[in-house]
PDB file of C-alpha atoms in Angstrom:
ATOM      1  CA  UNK A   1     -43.387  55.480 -52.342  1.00 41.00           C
ATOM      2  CA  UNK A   2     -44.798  57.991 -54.566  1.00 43.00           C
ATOM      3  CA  UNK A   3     -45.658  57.429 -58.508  1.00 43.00           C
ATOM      4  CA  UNK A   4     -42.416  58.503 -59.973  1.00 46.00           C
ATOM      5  CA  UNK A   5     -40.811  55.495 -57.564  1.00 46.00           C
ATOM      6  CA  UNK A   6     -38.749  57.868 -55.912  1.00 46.00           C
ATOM      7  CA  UNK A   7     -39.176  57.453 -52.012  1.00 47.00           C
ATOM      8  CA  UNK A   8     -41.552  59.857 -50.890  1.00 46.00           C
ATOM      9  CA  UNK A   9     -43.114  61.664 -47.696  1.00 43.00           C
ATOM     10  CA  UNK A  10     -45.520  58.942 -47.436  1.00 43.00           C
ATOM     11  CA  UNK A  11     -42.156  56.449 -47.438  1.00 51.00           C
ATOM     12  CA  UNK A  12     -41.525  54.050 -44.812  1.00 69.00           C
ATOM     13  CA  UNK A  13     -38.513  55.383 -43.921  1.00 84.00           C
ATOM     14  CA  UNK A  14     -37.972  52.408 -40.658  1.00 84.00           C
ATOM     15  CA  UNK A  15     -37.288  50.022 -43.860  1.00 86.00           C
ATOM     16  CA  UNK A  16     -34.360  52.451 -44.929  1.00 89.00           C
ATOM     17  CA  UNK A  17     -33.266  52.950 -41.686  1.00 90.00           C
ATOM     18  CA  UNK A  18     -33.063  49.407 -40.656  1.00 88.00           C
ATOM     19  CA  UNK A  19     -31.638  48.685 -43.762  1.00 91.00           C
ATOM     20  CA  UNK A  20     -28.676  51.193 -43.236  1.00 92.00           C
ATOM     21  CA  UNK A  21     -28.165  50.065 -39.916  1.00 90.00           C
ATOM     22  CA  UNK A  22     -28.035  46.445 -41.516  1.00 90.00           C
ATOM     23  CA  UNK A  23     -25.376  47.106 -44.063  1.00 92.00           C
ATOM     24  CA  UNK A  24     -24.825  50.754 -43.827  1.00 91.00           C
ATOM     25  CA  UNK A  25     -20.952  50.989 -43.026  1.00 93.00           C
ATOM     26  CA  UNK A  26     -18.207  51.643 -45.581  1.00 94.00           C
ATOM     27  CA  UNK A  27     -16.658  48.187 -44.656  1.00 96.00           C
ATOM     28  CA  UNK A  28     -19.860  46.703 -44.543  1.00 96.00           C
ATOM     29  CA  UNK A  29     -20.237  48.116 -48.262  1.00 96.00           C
ATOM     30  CA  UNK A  30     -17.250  47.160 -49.521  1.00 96.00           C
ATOM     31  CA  UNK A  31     -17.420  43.498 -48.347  1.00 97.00           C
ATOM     32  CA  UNK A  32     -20.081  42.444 -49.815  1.00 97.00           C
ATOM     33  CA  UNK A  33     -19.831  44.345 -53.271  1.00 95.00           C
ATOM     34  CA  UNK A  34     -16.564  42.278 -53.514  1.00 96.00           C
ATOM     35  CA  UNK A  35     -18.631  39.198 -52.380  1.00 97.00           C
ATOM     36  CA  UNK A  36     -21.203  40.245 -55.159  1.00 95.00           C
ATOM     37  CA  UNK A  37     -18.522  40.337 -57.778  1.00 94.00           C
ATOM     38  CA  UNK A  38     -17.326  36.819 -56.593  1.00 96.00           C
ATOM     39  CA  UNK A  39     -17.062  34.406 -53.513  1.00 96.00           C
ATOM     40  CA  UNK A  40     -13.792  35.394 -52.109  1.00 97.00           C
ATOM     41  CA  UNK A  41     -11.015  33.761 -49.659  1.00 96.00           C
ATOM     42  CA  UNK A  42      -9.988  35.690 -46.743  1.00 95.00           C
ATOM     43  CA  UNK A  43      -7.037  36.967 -47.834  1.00 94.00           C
ATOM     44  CA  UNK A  44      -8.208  38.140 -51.178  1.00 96.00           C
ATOM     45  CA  UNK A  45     -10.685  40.179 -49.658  1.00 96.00           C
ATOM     46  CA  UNK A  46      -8.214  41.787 -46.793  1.00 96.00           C
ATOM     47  CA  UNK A  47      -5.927  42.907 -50.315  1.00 96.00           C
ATOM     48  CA  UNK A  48      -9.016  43.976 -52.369  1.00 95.00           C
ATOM     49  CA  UNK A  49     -10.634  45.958 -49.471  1.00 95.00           C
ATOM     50  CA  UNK A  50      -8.240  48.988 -49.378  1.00 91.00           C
ATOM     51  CA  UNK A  51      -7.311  50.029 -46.120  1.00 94.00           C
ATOM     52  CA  UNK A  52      -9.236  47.249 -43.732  1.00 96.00           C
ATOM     53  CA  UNK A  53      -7.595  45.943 -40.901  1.00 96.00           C
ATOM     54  CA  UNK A  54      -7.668  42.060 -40.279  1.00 96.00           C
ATOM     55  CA  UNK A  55      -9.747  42.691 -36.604  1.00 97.00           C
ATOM     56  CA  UNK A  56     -12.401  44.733 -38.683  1.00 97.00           C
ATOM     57  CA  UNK A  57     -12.617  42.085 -41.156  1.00 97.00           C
ATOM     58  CA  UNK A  58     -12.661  39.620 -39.293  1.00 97.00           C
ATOM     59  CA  UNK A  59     -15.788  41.273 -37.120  1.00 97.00           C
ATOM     60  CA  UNK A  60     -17.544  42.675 -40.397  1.00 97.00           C
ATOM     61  CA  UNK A  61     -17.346  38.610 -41.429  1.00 97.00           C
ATOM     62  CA  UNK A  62     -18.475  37.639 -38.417  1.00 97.00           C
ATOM     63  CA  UNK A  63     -21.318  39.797 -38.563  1.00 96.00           C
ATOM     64  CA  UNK A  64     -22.243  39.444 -41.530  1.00 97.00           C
ATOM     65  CA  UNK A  65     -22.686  35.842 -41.436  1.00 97.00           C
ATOM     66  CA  UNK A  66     -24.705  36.418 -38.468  1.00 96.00           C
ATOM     67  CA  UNK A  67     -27.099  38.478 -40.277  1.00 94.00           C
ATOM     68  CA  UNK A  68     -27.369  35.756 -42.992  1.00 95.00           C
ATOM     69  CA  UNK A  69     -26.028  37.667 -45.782  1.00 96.00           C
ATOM     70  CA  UNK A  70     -22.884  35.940 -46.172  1.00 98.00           C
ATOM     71  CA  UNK A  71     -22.066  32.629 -46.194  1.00 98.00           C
ATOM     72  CA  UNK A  72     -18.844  30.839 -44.826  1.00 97.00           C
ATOM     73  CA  UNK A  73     -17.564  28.019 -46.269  1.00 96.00           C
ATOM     74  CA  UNK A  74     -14.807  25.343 -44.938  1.00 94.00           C
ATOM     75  CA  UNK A  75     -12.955  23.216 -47.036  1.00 89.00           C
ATOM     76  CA  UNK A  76     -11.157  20.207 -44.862  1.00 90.00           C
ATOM     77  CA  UNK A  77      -7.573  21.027 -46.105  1.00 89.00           C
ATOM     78  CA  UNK A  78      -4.543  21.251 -44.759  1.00 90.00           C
ATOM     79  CA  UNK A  79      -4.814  23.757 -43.759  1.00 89.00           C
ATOM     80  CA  UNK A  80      -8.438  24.324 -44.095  1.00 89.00           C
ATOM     81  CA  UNK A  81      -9.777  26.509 -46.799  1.00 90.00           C
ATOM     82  CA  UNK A  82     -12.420  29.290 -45.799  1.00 93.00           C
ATOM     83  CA  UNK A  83     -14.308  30.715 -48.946  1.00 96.00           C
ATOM     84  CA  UNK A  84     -16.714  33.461 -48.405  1.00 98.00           C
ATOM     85  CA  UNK A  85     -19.940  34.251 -50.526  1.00 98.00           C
ATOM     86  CA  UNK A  86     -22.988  36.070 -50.825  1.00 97.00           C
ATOM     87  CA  UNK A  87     -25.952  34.855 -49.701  1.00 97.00           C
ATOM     88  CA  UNK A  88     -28.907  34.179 -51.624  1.00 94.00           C
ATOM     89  CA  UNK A  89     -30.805  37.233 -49.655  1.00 92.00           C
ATOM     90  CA  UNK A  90     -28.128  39.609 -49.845  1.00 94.00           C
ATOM     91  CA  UNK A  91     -27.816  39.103 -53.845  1.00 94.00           C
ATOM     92  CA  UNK A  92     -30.436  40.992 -54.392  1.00 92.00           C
ATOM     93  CA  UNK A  93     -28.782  44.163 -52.552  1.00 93.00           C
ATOM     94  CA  UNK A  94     -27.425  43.757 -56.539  1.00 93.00           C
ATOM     95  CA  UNK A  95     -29.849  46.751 -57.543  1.00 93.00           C
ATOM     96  CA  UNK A  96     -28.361  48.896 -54.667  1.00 94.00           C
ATOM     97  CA  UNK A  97     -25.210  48.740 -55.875  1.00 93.00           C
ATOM     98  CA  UNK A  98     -26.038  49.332 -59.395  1.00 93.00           C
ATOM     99  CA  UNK A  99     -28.107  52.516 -58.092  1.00 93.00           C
ATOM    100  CA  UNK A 100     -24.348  53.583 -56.533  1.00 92.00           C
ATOM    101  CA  UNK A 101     -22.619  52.514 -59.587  1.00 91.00           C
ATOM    102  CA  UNK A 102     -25.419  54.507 -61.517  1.00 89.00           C
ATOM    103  CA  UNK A 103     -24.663  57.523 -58.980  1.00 90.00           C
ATOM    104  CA  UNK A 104     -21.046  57.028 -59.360  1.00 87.00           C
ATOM    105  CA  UNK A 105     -20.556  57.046 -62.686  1.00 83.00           C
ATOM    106  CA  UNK A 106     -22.795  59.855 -63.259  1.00 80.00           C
ATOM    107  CA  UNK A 107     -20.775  62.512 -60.849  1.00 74.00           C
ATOM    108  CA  UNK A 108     -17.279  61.060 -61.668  1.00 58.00           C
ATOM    109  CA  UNK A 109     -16.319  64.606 -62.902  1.00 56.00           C
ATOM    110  CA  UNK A 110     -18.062  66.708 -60.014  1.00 54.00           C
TER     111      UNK A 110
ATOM    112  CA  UNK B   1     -22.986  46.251 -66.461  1.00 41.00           C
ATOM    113  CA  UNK B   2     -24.664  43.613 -67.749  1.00 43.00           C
ATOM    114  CA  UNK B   3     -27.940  43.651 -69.835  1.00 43.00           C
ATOM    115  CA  UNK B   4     -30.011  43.107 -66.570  1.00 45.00           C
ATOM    116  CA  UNK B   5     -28.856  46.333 -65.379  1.00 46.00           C
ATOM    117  CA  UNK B   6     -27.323  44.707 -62.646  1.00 46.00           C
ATOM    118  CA  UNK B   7     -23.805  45.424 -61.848  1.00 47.00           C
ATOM    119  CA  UNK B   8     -21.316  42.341 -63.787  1.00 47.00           C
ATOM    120  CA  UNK B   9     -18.338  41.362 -64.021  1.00 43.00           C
ATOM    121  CA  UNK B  10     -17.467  44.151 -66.592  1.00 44.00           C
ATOM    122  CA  UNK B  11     -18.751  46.289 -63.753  1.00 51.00           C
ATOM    123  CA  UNK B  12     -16.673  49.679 -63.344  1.00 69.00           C
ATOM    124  CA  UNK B  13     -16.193  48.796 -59.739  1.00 84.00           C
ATOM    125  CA  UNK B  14     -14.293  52.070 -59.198  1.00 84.00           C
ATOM    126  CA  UNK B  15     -16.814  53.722 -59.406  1.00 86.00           C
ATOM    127  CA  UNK B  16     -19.318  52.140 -56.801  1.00 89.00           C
ATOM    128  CA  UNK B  17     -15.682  51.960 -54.320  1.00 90.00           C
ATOM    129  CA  UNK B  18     -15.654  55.898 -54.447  1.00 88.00           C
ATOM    130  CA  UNK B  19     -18.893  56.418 -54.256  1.00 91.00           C
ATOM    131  CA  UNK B  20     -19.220  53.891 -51.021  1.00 92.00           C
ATOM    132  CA  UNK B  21     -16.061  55.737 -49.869  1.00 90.00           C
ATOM    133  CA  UNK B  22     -18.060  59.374 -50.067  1.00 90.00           C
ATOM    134  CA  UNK B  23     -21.601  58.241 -48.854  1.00 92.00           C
ATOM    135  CA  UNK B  24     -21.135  54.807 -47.717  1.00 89.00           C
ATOM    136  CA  UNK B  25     -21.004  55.421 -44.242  1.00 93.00           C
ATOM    137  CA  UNK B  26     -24.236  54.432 -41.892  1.00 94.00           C
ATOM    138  CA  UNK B  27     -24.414  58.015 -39.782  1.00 96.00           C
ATOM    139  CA  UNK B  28     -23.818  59.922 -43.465  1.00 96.00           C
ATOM    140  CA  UNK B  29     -26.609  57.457 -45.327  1.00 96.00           C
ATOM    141  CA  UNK B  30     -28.909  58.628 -42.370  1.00 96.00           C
ATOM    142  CA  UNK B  31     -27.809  61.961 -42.646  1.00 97.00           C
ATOM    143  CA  UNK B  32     -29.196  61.787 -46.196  1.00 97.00           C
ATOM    144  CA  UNK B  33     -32.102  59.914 -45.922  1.00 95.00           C
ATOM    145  CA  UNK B  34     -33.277  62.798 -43.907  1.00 96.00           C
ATOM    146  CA  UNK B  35     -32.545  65.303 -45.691  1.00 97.00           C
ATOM    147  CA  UNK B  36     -33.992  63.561 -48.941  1.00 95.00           C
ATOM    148  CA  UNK B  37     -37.138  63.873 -46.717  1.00 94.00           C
ATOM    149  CA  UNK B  38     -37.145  67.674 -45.955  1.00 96.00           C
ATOM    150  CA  UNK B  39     -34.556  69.923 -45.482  1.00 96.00           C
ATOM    151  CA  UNK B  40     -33.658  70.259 -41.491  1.00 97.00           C
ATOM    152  CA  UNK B  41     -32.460  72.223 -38.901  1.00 96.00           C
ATOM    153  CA  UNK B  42     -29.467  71.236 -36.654  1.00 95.00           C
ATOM    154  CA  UNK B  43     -31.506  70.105 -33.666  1.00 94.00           C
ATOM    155  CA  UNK B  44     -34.127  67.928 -35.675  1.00 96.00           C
ATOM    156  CA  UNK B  45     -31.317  66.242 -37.519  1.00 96.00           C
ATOM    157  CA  UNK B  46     -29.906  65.173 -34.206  1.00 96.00           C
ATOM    158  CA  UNK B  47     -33.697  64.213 -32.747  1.00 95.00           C
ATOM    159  CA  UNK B  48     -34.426  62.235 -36.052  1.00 95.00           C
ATOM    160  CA  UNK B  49     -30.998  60.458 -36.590  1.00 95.00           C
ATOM    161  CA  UNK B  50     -30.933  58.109 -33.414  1.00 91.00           C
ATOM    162  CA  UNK B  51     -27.680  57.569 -31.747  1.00 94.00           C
ATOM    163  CA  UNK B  52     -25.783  60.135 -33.459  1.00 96.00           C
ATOM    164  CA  UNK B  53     -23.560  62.377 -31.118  1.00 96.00           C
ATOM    165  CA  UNK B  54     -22.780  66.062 -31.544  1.00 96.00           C
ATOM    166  CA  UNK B  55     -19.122  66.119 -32.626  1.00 97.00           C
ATOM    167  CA  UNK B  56     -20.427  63.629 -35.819  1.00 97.00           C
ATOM    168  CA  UNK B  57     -22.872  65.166 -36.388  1.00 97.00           C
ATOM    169  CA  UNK B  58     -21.266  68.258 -37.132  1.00 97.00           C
ATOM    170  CA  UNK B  59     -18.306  66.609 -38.678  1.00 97.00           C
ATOM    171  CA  UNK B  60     -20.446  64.873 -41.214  1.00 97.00           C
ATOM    172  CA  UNK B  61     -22.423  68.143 -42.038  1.00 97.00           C
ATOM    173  CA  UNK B  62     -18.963  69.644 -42.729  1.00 97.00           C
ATOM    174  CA  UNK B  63     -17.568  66.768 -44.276  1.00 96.00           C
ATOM    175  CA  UNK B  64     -20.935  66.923 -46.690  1.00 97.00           C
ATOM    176  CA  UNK B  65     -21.553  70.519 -47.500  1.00 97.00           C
ATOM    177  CA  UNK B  66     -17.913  70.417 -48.708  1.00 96.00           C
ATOM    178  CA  UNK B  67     -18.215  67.760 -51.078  1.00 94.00           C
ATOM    179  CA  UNK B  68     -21.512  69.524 -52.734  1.00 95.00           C
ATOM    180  CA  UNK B  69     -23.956  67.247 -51.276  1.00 96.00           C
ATOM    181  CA  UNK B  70     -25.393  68.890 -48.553  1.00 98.00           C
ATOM    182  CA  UNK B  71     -26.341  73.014 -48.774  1.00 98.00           C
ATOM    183  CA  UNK B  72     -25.983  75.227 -45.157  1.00 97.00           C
ATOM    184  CA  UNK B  73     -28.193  78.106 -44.931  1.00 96.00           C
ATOM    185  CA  UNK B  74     -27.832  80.314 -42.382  1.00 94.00           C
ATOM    186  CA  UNK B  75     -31.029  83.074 -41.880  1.00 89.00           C
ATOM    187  CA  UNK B  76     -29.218  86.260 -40.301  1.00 90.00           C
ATOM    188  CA  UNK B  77     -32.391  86.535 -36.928  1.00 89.00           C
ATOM    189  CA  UNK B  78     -31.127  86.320 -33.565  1.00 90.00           C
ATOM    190  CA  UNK B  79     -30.162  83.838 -33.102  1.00 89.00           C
ATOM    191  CA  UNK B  80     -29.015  82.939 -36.371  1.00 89.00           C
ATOM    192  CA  UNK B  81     -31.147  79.866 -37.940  1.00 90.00           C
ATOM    193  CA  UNK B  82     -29.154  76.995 -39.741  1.00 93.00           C
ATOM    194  CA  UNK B  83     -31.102  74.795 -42.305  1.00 96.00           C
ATOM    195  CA  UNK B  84     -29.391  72.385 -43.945  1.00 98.00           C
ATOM    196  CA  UNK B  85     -30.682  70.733 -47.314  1.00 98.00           C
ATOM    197  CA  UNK B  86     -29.994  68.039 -49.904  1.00 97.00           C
ATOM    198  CA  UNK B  87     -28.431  69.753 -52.856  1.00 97.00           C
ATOM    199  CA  UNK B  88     -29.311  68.432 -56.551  1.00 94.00           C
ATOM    200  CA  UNK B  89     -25.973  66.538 -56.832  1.00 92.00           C
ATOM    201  CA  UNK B  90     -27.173  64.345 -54.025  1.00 94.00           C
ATOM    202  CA  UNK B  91     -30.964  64.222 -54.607  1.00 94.00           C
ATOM    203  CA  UNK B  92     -29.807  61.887 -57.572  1.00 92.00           C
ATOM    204  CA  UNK B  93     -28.768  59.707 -54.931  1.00 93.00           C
ATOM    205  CA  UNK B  94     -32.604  58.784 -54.112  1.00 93.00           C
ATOM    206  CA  UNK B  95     -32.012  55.699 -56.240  1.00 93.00           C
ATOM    207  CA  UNK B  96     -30.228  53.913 -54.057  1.00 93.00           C
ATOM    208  CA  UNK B  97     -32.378  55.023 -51.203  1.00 93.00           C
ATOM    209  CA  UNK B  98     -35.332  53.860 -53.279  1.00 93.00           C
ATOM    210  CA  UNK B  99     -33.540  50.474 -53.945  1.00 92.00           C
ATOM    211  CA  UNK B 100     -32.177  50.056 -50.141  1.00 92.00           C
ATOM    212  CA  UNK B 101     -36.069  50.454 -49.326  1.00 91.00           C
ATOM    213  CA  UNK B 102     -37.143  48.135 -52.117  1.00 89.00           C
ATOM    214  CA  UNK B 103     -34.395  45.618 -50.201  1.00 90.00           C
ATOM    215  CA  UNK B 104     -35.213  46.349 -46.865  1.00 87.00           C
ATOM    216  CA  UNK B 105     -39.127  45.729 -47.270  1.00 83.00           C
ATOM    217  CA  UNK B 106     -38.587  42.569 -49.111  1.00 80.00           C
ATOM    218  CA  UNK B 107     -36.786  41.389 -46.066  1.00 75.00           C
ATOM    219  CA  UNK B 108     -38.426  42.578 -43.126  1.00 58.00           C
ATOM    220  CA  UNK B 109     -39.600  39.180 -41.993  1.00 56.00           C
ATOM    221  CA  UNK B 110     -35.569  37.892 -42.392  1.00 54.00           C
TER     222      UNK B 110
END
């Protein structure tokens, strides 16, 4: 990283790039900056998602409980309640989307 | 956003949903990376971003030079050279590639 904290030649670019391939994805994206804003039931995140399918949802879920950056929780109802929330390890992907927000909000008019 | 700079509740979510929707994909983050780097020519851009095919490729540089974040420069020799760069719309978007390395070297050892 060079002084101004911008990433620079010397940058190690493999943590970017595994980081991408981590949670680079619009769905991936999406998820879990709904997740960030709140832990979410399935449902509410298939209608706040715009334009996800319930298969890629359900894999993107999937996955990202894998990966340990969401968490799924099951409540013994009938019928069972799943809640879904951000992890303690992927809250911290916070300042991401704040640089995107930043971004965002900056080139709204472009 | 909140006073931590983090994104918060009051958080124009919009905002981060288009920008996710314009650079939130994982071949057009890579794309980017890259060309935050350096600018590129066609054929390095393929070597450097692993997995990508052709016909992406080429759709994403399209896709990117026509919404202003990527610049196509074609030298007249024979054959013609094509360099592609990061225009200064995009280079703004180093933040988040700063903060996706800050995130992804904090949690190498995940």
């Amino acid at each position: 990283m060079d002084d101004s904290g911008a990433p620079g030649e010397d940058y190690c670019g493999q943590s970017v790039r595994t980081t991408i391939g981590m949670i680079g994805g619009k769905w991936t994206m999406l998820i879990l900056f709904e997740l960030l804003q709140s832990e979410r039931r399935y449902a509410d995140l298939q209608r706040r998602v715009d334009g996800i399918s319930q298969k890629v949802l359900s894999e993107e879920l999937k996955r990202l409980v894998a990966e340990g950056l969401v968490a799924r929780l099951v409540v013994p109802t009938t019928p069972p309640q799943v809640t879904y929330s951000i992890t303690e390890h992927a809250r911290s992907l916070d300042t991401v989307f704040a640089a995107l927000h930043e971004w965002g909000h900056g080139h709204q008019d472009r």
